[in-house]
Amino acid sequence: MPDYQWKLTIVERNLLLSNWVKLIPEAQEQMLWEADSLIENVPLLDRHRLLISLETLQEHTESNLQQQIQQILSHRLNTNIRESLELSLQKANLLFI
């Protein structure tokens, strides 16, 4: 089991809407911070699940946390798009070699 897996499990569980609404605002903020740091270090599939969870929660949070979620999403989605494009270009270049 990878080192990050235990933290990913806890964060994903807390990002479920049914659990999210039970967290105090400080714990919600901590989960956002943890999710943001995890997104940098997990495989693509796990990263996508976290981003989808955050997107789902956006409508169910206080306005200051909505802004924080939006910042995470916009930064991470741009990074994911860039990585996907770079990977596609690398594959295309390999085809022409």
PDB file of C-alpha atoms in Angstrom, residues 14-64:
ATOM      1  CA  ASN A  14     -14.549  13.365   4.593  1.00  0.00           C
ATOM      2  CA  LEU A  15     -15.233  14.866   1.162  1.00  0.00           C
ATOM      3  CA  LEU A  16     -18.386  12.787   0.799  1.00  0.00           C
ATOM      4  CA  LEU A  17     -21.309  15.166   1.125  1.00  0.00           C
ATOM      5  CA  SER A  18     -22.911  13.170   3.943  1.00  0.00           C
ATOM      6  CA  ASN A  19     -19.714  13.454   6.006  1.00  0.00           C
ATOM      7  CA  TRP A  20     -18.751  16.951   4.820  1.00  0.00           C
ATOM      8  CA  VAL A  21     -21.853  18.588   6.293  1.00  0.00           C
ATOM      9  CA  LYS A  22     -21.033  17.097   9.704  1.00  0.00           C
ATOM     10  CA  LEU A  23     -17.550  18.646   9.829  1.00  0.00           C
ATOM     11  CA  ILE A  24     -16.957  21.927  11.599  1.00  0.00           C
ATOM     12  CA  PRO A  25     -15.704  24.723   9.296  1.00  0.00           C
ATOM     13  CA  GLU A  26     -12.126  24.376  10.548  1.00  0.00           C
ATOM     14  CA  ALA A  27     -12.125  20.663   9.726  1.00  0.00           C
ATOM     15  CA  GLN A  28     -13.591  21.392   6.293  1.00  0.00           C
ATOM     16  CA  GLU A  29     -10.799  23.864   5.644  1.00  0.00           C
ATOM     17  CA  GLN A  30      -8.221  21.301   6.773  1.00  0.00           C
ATOM     18  CA  MET A  31      -9.714  18.700   4.415  1.00  0.00           C
ATOM     19  CA  LEU A  32      -9.422  21.153   1.529  1.00  0.00           C
ATOM     20  CA  TRP A  33      -5.793  21.771   2.385  1.00  0.00           C
ATOM     21  CA  GLU A  34      -5.125  18.024   2.623  1.00  0.00           C
ATOM     22  CA  ALA A  35      -6.925  17.349  -0.673  1.00  0.00           C
ATOM     23  CA  ASP A  36      -4.938  20.064  -2.423  1.00  0.00           C
ATOM     24  CA  SER A  37      -1.636  18.666  -1.200  1.00  0.00           C
ATOM     25  CA  LEU A  38      -2.652  15.107  -2.074  1.00  0.00           C
ATOM     26  CA  ILE A  39      -3.637  16.045  -5.619  1.00  0.00           C
ATOM     27  CA  GLU A  40       0.005  16.853  -6.337  1.00  0.00           C
ATOM     28  CA  ASN A  41       1.236  13.432  -5.251  1.00  0.00           C
ATOM     29  CA  VAL A  42      -1.336  10.836  -6.237  1.00  0.00           C
ATOM     30  CA  PRO A  43      -1.883   8.935  -9.477  1.00  0.00           C
ATOM     31  CA  LEU A  44      -4.166  10.410 -12.114  1.00  0.00           C
ATOM     32  CA  LEU A  45      -7.221   8.294 -11.224  1.00  0.00           C
ATOM     33  CA  ASP A  46      -7.060   9.303  -7.549  1.00  0.00           C
ATOM     34  CA  ARG A  47      -6.489  12.923  -8.585  1.00  0.00           C
ATOM     35  CA  HIS A  48      -9.621  12.890 -10.730  1.00  0.00           C
ATOM     36  CA  ARG A  49     -11.706  11.423  -7.907  1.00  0.00           C
ATOM     37  CA  LEU A  50     -10.549  14.164  -5.544  1.00  0.00           C
ATOM     38  CA  LEU A  51     -11.304  16.872  -8.099  1.00  0.00           C
ATOM     39  CA  ILE A  52     -14.787  15.474  -8.713  1.00  0.00           C
ATOM     40  CA  SER A  53     -15.448  15.347  -4.966  1.00  0.00           C
ATOM     41  CA  LEU A  54     -14.361  18.949  -4.585  1.00  0.00           C
ATOM     42  CA  GLU A  55     -16.516  20.031  -7.499  1.00  0.00           C
ATOM     43  CA  THR A  56     -19.523  18.303  -5.922  1.00  0.00           C
ATOM     44  CA  LEU A  57     -18.975  20.036  -2.578  1.00  0.00           C
ATOM     45  CA  GLN A  58     -18.733  23.511  -4.010  1.00  0.00           C
ATOM     46  CA  GLU A  59     -22.463  24.207  -3.724  1.00  0.00           C
ATOM     47  CA  HIS A  60     -22.622  22.901  -0.154  1.00  0.00           C
ATOM     48  CA  THR A  61     -20.017  25.072   1.540  1.00  0.00           C
ATOM     49  CA  GLU A  62     -19.624  28.527   3.025  1.00  0.00           C
ATOM     50  CA  SER A  63     -18.626  31.223   0.536  1.00  0.00           C
ATOM     51  CA  ASN A  64     -15.021  31.486   1.770  1.00  0.00           C
TER      52      ASN A  64
END
